Coordinates of C-alpha atoms in Angstrom, one line a residue:
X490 CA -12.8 26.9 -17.4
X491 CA -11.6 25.2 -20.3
X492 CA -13.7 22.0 -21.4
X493 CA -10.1 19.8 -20.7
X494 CA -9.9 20.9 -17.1
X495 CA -14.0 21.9 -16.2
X496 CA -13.6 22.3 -12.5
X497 CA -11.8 25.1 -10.7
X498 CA -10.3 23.7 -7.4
X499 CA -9.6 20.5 -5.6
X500 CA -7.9 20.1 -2.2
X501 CA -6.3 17.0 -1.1
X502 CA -5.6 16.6 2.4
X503 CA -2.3 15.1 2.9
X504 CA 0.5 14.9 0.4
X505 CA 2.0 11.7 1.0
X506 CA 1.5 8.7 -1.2
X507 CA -1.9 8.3 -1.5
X508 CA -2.6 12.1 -1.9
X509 CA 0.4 12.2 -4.6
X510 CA -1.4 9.9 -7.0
X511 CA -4.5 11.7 -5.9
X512 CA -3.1 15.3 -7.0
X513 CA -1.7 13.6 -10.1
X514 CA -4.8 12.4 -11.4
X515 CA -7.2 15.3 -10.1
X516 CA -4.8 17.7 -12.1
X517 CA -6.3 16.2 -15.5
X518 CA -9.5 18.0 -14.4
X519 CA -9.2 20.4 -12.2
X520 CA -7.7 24.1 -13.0
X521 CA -6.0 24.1 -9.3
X522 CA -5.2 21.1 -7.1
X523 CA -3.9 21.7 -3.5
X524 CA -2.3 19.7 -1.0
X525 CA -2.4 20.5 1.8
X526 CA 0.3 18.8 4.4
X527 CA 0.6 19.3 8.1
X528 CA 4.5 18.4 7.7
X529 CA 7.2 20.5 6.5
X530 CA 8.1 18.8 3.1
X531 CA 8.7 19.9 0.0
X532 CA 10.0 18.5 -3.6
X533 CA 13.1 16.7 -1.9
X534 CA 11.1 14.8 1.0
X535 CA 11.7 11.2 0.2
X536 CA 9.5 8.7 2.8
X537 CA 6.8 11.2 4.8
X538 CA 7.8 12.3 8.2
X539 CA 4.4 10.9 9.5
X540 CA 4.6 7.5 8.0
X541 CA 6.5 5.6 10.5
X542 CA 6.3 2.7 8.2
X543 CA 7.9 4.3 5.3
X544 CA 10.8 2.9 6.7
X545 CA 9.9 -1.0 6.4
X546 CA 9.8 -2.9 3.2
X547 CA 7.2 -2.1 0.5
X548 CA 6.0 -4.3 -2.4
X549 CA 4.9 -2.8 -5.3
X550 CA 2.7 -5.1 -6.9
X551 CA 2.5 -5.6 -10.2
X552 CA -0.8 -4.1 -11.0
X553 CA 0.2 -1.3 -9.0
X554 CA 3.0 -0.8 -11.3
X555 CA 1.1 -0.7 -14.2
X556 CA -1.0 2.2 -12.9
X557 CA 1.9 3.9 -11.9
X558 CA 3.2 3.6 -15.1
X559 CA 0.3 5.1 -16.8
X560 CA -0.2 7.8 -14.5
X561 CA 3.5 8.8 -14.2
X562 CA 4.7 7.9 -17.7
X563 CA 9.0 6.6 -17.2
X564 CA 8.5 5.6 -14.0
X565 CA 9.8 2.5 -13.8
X566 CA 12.8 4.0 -16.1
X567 CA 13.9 6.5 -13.8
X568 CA 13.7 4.0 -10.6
X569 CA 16.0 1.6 -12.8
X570 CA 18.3 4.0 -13.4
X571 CA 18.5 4.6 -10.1
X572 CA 19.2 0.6 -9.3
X573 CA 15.8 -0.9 -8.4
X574 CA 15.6 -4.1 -10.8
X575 CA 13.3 -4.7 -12.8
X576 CA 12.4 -8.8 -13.1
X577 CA 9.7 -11.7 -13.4
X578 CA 8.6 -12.4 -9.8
X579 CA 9.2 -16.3 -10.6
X580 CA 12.4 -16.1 -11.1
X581 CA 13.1 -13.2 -9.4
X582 CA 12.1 -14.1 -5.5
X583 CA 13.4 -16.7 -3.2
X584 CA 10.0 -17.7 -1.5
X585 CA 10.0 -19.6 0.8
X586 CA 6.0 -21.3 1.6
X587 CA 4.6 -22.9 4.4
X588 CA 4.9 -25.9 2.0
X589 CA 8.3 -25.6 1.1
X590 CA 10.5 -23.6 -2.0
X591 CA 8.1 -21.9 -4.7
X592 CA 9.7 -23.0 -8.1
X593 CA 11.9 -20.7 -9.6
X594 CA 10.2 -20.1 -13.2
X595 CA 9.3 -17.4 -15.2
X596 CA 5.6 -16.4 -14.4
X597 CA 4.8 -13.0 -16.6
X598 CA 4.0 -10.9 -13.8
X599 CA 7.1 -7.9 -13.8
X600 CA 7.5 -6.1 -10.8
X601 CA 10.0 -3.9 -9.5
X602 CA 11.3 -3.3 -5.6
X603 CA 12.7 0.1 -4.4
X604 CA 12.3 1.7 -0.9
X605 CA 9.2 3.8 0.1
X606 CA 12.0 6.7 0.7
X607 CA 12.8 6.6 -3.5
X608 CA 9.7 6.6 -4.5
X609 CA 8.0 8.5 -2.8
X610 CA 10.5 11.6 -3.5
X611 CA 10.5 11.2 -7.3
X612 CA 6.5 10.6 -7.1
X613 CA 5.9 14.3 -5.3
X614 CA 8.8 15.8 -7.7
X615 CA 6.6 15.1 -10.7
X616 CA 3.6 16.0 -8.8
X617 CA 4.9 19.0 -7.6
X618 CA 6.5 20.0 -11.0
X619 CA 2.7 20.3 -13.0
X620 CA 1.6 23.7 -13.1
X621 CA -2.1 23.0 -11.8
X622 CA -0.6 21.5 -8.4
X623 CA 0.3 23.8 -5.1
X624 CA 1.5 22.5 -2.0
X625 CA 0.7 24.6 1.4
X626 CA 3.5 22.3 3.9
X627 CA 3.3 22.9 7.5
X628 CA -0.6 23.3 7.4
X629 CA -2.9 21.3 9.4
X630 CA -6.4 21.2 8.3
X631 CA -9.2 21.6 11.2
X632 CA -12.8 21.3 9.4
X633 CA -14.7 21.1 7.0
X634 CA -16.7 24.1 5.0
X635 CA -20.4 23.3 3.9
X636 CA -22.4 25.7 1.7
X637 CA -26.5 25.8 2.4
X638 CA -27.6 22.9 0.8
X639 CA -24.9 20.8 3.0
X640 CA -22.3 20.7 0.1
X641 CA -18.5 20.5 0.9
X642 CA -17.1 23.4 -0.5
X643 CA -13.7 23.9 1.6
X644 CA -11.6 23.3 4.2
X645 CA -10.5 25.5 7.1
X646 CA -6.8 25.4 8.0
X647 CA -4.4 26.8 10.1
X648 CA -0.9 27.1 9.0
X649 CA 2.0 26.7 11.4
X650 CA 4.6 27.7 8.7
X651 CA 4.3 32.0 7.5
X652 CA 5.8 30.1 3.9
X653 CA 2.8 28.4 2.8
X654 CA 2.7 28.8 -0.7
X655 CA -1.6 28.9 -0.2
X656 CA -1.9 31.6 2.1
X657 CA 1.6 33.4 2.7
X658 CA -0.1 36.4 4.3
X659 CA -1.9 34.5 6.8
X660 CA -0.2 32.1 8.9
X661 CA -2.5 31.3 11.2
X662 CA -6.5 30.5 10.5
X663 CA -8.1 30.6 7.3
X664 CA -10.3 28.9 5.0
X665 CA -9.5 27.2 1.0
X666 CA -12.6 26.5 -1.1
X667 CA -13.0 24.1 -3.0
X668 CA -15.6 22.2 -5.5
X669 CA -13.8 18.9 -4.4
X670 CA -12.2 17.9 -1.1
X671 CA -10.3 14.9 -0.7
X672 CA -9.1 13.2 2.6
X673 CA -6.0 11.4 1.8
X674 CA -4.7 12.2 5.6
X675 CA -4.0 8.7 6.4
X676 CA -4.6 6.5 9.3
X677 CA -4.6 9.2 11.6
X678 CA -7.5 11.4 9.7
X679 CA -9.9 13.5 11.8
X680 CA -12.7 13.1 9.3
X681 CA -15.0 10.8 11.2
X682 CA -14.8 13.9 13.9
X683 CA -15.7 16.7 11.5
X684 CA -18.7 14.3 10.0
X685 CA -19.9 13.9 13.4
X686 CA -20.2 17.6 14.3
X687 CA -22.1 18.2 11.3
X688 CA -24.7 15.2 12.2
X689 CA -23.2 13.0 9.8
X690 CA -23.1 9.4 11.9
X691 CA -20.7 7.0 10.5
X692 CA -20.7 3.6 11.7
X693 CA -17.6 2.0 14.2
X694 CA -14.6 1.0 12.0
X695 CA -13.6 -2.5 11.5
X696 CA -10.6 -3.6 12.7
X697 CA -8.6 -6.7 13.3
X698 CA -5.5 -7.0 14.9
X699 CA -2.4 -8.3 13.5
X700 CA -0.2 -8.4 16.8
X701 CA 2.4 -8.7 14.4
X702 CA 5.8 -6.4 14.7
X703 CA 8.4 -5.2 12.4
X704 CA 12.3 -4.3 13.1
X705 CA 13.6 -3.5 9.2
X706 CA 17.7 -1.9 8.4
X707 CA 18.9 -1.3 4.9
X708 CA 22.4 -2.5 4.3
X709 CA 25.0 -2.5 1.6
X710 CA 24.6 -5.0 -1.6
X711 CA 26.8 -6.6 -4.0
X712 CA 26.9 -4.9 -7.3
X713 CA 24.4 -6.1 -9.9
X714 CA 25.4 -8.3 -12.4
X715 CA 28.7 -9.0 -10.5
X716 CA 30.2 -12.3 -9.3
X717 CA 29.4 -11.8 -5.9
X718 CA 25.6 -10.8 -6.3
X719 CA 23.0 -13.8 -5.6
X720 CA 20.6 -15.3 -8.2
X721 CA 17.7 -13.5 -6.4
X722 CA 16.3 -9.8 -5.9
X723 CA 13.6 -10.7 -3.3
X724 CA 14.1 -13.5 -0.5
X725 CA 10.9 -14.2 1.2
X726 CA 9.2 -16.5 4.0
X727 CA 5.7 -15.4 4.8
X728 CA 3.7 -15.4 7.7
X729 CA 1.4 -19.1 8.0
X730 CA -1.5 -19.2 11.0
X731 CA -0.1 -20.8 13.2
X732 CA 2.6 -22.7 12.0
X733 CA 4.8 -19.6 11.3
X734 CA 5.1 -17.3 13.6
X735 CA 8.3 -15.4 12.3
X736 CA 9.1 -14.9 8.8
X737 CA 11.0 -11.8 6.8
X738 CA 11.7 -10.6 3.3
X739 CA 15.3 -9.4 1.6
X740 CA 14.6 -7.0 -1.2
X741 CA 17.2 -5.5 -3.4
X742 CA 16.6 -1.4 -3.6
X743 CA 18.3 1.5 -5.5
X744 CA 21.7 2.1 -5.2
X745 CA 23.0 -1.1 -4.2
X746 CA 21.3 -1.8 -0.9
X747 CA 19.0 -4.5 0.6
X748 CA 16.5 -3.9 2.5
X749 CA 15.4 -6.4 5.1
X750 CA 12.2 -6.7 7.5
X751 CA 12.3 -9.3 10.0
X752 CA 8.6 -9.8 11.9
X753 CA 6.9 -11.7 14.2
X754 CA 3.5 -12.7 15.8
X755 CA 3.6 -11.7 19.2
X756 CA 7.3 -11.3 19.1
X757 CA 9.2 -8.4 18.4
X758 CA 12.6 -9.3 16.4
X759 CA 15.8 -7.0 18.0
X760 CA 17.0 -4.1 16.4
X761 CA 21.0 -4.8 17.8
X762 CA 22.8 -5.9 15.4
X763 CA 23.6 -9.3 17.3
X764 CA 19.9 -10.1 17.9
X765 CA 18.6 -9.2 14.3
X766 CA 21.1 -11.9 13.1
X767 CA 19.5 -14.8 15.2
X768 CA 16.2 -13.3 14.3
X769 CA 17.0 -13.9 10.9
X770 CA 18.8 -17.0 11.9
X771 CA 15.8 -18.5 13.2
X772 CA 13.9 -18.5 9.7
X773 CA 14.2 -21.1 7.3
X774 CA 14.5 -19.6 4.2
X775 CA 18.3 -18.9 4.9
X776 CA 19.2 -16.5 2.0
X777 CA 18.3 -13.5 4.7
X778 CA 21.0 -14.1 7.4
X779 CA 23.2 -15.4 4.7
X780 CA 23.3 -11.2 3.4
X781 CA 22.9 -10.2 6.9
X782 CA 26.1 -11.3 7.4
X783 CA 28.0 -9.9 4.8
X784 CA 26.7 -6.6 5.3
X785 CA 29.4 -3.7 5.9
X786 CA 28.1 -0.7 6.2
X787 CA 24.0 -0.2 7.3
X788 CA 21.0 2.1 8.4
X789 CA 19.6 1.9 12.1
X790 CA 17.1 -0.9 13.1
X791 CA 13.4 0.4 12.9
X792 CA 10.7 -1.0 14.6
X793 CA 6.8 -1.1 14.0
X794 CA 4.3 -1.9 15.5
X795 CA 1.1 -0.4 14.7
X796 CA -0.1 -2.9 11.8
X797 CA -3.6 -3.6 12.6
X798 CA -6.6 -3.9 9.7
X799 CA -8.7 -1.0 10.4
X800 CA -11.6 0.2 7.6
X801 CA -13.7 3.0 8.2
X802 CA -17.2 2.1 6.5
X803 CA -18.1 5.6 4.8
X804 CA -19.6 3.8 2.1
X805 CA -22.3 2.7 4.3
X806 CA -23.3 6.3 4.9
X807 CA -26.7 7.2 3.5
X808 CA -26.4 10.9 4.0
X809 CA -22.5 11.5 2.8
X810 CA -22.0 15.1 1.9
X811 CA -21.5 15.4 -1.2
X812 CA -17.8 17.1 -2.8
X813 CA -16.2 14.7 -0.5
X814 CA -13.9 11.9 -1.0
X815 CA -12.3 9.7 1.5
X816 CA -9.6 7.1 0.4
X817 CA -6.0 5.4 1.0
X818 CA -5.4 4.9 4.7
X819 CA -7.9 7.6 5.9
X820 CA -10.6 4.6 5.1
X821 CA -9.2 1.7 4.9
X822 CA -5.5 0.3 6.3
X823 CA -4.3 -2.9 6.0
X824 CA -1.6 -5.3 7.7
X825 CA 1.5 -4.0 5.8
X826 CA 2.7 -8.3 5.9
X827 CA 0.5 -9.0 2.9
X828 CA 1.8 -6.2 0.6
X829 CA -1.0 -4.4 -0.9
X830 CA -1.5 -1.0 0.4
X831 CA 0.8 1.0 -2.2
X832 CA -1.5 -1.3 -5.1
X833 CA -4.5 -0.8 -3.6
X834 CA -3.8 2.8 -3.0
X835 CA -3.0 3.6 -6.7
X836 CA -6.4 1.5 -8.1
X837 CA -8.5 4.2 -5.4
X838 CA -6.9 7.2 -7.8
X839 CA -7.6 5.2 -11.3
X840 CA -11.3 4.6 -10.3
X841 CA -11.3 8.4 -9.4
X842 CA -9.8 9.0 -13.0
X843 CA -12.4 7.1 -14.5
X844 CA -15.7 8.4 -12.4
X845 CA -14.3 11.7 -13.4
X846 CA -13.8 11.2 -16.8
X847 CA -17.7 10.2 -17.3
X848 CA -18.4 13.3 -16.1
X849 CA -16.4 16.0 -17.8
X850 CA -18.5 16.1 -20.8
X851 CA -21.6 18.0 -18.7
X852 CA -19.3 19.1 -15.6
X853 CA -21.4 17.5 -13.1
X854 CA -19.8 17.3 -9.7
X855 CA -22.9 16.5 -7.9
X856 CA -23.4 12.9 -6.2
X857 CA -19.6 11.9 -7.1
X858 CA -18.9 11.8 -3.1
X859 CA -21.3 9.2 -2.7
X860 CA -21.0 7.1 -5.8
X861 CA -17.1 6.9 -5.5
X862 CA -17.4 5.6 -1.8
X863 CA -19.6 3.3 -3.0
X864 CA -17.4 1.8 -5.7
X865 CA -14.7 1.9 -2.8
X866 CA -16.1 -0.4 -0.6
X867 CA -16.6 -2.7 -3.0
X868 CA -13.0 -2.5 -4.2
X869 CA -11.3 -2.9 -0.7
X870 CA -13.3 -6.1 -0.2
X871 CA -11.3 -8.3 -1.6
X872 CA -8.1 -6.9 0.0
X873 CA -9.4 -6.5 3.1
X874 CA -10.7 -10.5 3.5
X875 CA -7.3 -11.3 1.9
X876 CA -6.2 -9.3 5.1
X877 CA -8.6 -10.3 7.6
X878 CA -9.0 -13.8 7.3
X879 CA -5.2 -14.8 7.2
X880 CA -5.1 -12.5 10.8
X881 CA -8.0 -14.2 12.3
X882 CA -6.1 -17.4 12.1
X883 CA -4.1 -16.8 14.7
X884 CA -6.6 -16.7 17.4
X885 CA -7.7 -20.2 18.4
X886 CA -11.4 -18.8 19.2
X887 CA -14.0 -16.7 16.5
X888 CA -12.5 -18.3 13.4
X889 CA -15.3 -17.4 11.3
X890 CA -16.1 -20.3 8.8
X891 CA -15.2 -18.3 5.9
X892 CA -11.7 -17.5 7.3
X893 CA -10.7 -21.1 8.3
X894 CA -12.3 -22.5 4.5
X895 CA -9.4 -19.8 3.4
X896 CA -6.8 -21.3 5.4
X897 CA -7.8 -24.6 4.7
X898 CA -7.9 -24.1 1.0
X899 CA -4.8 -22.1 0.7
X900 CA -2.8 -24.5 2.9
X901 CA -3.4 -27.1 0.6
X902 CA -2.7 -24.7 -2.5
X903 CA 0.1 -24.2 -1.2
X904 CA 1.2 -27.8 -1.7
X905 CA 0.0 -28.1 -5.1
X906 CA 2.0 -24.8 -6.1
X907 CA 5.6 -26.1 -4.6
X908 CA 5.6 -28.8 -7.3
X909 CA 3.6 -27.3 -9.8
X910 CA 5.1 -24.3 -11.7
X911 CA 1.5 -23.4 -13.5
X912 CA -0.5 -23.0 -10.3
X913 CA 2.2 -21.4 -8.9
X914 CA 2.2 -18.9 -11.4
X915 CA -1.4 -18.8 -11.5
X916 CA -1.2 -17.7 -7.2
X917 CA 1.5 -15.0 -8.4
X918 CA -0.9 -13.5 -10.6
X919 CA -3.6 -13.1 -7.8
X920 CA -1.1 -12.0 -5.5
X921 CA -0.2 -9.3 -7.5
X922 CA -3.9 -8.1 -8.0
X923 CA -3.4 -9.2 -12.2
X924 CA -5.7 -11.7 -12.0
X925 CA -9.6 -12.5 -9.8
X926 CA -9.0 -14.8 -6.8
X927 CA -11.5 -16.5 -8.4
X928 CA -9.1 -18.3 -10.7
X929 CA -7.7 -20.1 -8.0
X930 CA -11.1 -22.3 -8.2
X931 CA -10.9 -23.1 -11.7
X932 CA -11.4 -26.8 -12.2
X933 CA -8.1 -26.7 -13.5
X934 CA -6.7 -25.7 -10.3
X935 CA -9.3 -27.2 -7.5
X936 CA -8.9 -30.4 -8.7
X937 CA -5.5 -30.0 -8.1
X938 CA -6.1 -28.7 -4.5
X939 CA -8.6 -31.1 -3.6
X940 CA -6.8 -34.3 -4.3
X941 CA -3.0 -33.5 -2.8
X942 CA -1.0 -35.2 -1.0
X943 CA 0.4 -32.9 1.5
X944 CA 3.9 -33.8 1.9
X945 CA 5.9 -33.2 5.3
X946 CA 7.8 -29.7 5.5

């Protein structure tokens, strides 16, 4: 194997966003990289068929972008081109906060908006266009393959389709090996049950519930740039413990649609098209009924409701075979409200890229499995008690003390940043996973915090 590419196979299990960005960067090193899918897609499958909510609003944060970016070089071109703006989240977004209107400023931080659907399609046409990449659709995976010394070294499938492109002669058991495996199968991943038949114990998975539900449609939007198109690409009013139990957010998407995700705590807005108005109605950031309204031709209502925190804690297992790698949603899945699973997803493959790149000078594979789950956990633990701790505000008993300073802190933040334009930009940056949370304690800022006046909303 050449010294650009020194390991022969990969497989990634499941080929929808996280295993895309997986493929994409295991292709840099590996001679052959497989996904395998237990759904029929191919080049032309937009949002995955077993991603129920591919159909609700996605932000793309703005570090998430930049990976993208570097990974898939004229991204964010192509998506233009295709009509998802391109603009500075300040004075881009209508948000609405708990305290009131955010100002309307220029902050630095670009992002774009585009549905799941768009991006997803142009993200496995790349993917599926490199030579090293072959997808085997319709095939579900059933095990795990270990060689003597307890090594992953495959997978064992069985196709349901005789046109997989892996194994067209045999369409019903067989085995891929492998010098890497990677479970990218989502929330719905079997891996816990295949460690635990080999004697592998991992420990119960975290989870929190959100109790929160989504009902999203995409409807028809005024031509950019025209006279009838509003001074906003995002309208937003986010979730507060407990003050604000239904909010929503209006993004503008590719070829001149919104979409629009209404949701509620314990409350599950309509999907008629009378009672998804007075949802919307209800809010008070207005701009989202207001478009609502003048919608003419839309998309069925969805609804989900399956948004609870959930982390598997495989980086907590001593004895983690080694050639494995778990990531995305098949370790760690978070409530969709916040925003950061697409980000967090696309950091997971750049700290693969770069664990990787130390070791293609000697080809060392060995002890990767643990070491990247490792650096996993520690990633996801800032997302995940971003997560977490707003979720546990809404139950009036447990509050753990680090969850209610949080909500204490950010309530007041919050009041600070609805009259001041610098800490507000300084909270977009965090948002957007650009800059540490821990900025939001400089002096500059808790002084700030600590001493406001919180003004009636």
């Amino acid at each position: 194997m050449r010294n650009d590419r020194p390991w022969d196979k990969a497989v990634v299990i499941g080929a929808s966003y996280a295993g895309l960005v997986t493929a994409r960067v295991l292709a840099d090193f590996f001679g052959e990289v497989v996904l395998v899918e237990r759904d029929a897609v191919d080049e032309d499958t937009g949002a995955h068929p077993g991603a129920p909510q591919g159909y609700h609003a996605h932000a793309m944060l703005a570090r998430g972008g930049q990976i993208l970016e570097r990974l898939f070089p004229g991204l964010r071109a192509e998506l233009r081109a295709a009509g998802a703006p391109v603009f500075d989240y300040g004075e881009g977004i209508d948000f609405l906060l708990p305290a009131g209107p955010a100002p309307r400023h220029r902050t630095g931080v670009r992002i774009q908006t585009f549905t799941r659907d768009e991006l997803e399609r142009r993200l496995r046409r790349r993917v599926l266009a490199l030579p090293q990449v072959r997808l085997s659709p319709s095939t579900r995976c059933t095990g795990l393959t270990r060689d003597s010394s307890g090594r992953v070294n495959g997978v064992t499938c069985r196709s349901q389709d005789a046109r997989s492109a892996v194994a067209p002669e045999t369409p019903e058991s067989f085995e891929l090996a492998a010098d890497l495996v990677v479970d990218a199968s989502g929330r719905s991943s079997s891996l816990t049950d295949w460690l635990s038949a080999t004697g592998v114990a991992v420990p119960p998975k975290r989870s929190v519930k959100a109790k929160v539900t989504y009902t999203s449609m995409n409807f028809d939007r005024a031509e950019e740039g025209g006279p009838a198109h509003p001074d906003y690409y995002v309208a937003y009013q986010m979730l507060f413990a407990p003050s604000v139990p239904r909010a929503g957010v209006l993004l503008a998407v590719e070829r001149n649609r919104w979409t629009c995700s209404l949701f509620g705590f314990e409350d599950q807005p309509p999907t008629d098209d009378t009672g998804y108005l007075a949802f919307a109605e209800s809010l008070d950031n207005p701009r989202l009924a207001e478009q609502i309204r003048r919608r003419s031709v839309q998309e069925p209502a969805r609804r989900y409701t399956n948004v609870d925190n959930q982390w598997r804690l495989y980086h907590t297992v001593k004895n983690w075979p080694d050639r494995l790698l778990a990531l995305g949603d098949a370790v760690c899945v978070f409530n969709p409200v916040y925003g950061q699973g697409l980000t967090v997803a696309a950091m997971e493959a750049e700290l693969l890229r770069r664990m990787l790149g130390r070791r293609r000078a000697d080809g060392r594979l060995d002890g990767v499995g643990r070491a990247f789950q490792k650096k996993l956990g520690r990633l996801l633990l800032g997302p995940w008690t971003l997560s977490t701790n707003s979720d546990l505000m809404w139950s009036r008993e447990g509050q753990p003390l680090a969850a209610r300073f949080a909500h204490w802190y950010n309530t007041r933040l919050f009041h600070v940043a609805v009259e001041d334009a610098a800490v507000w930009a300084t909270f977009v940056r965090v948002v957007n996973m650009v800059a540490s949370p821990a900025v939001l304690f400089h002096p500059s800022v808790a002084l700030k915090v600590l001493t406001v006046t919180r003004r009636r909303t």
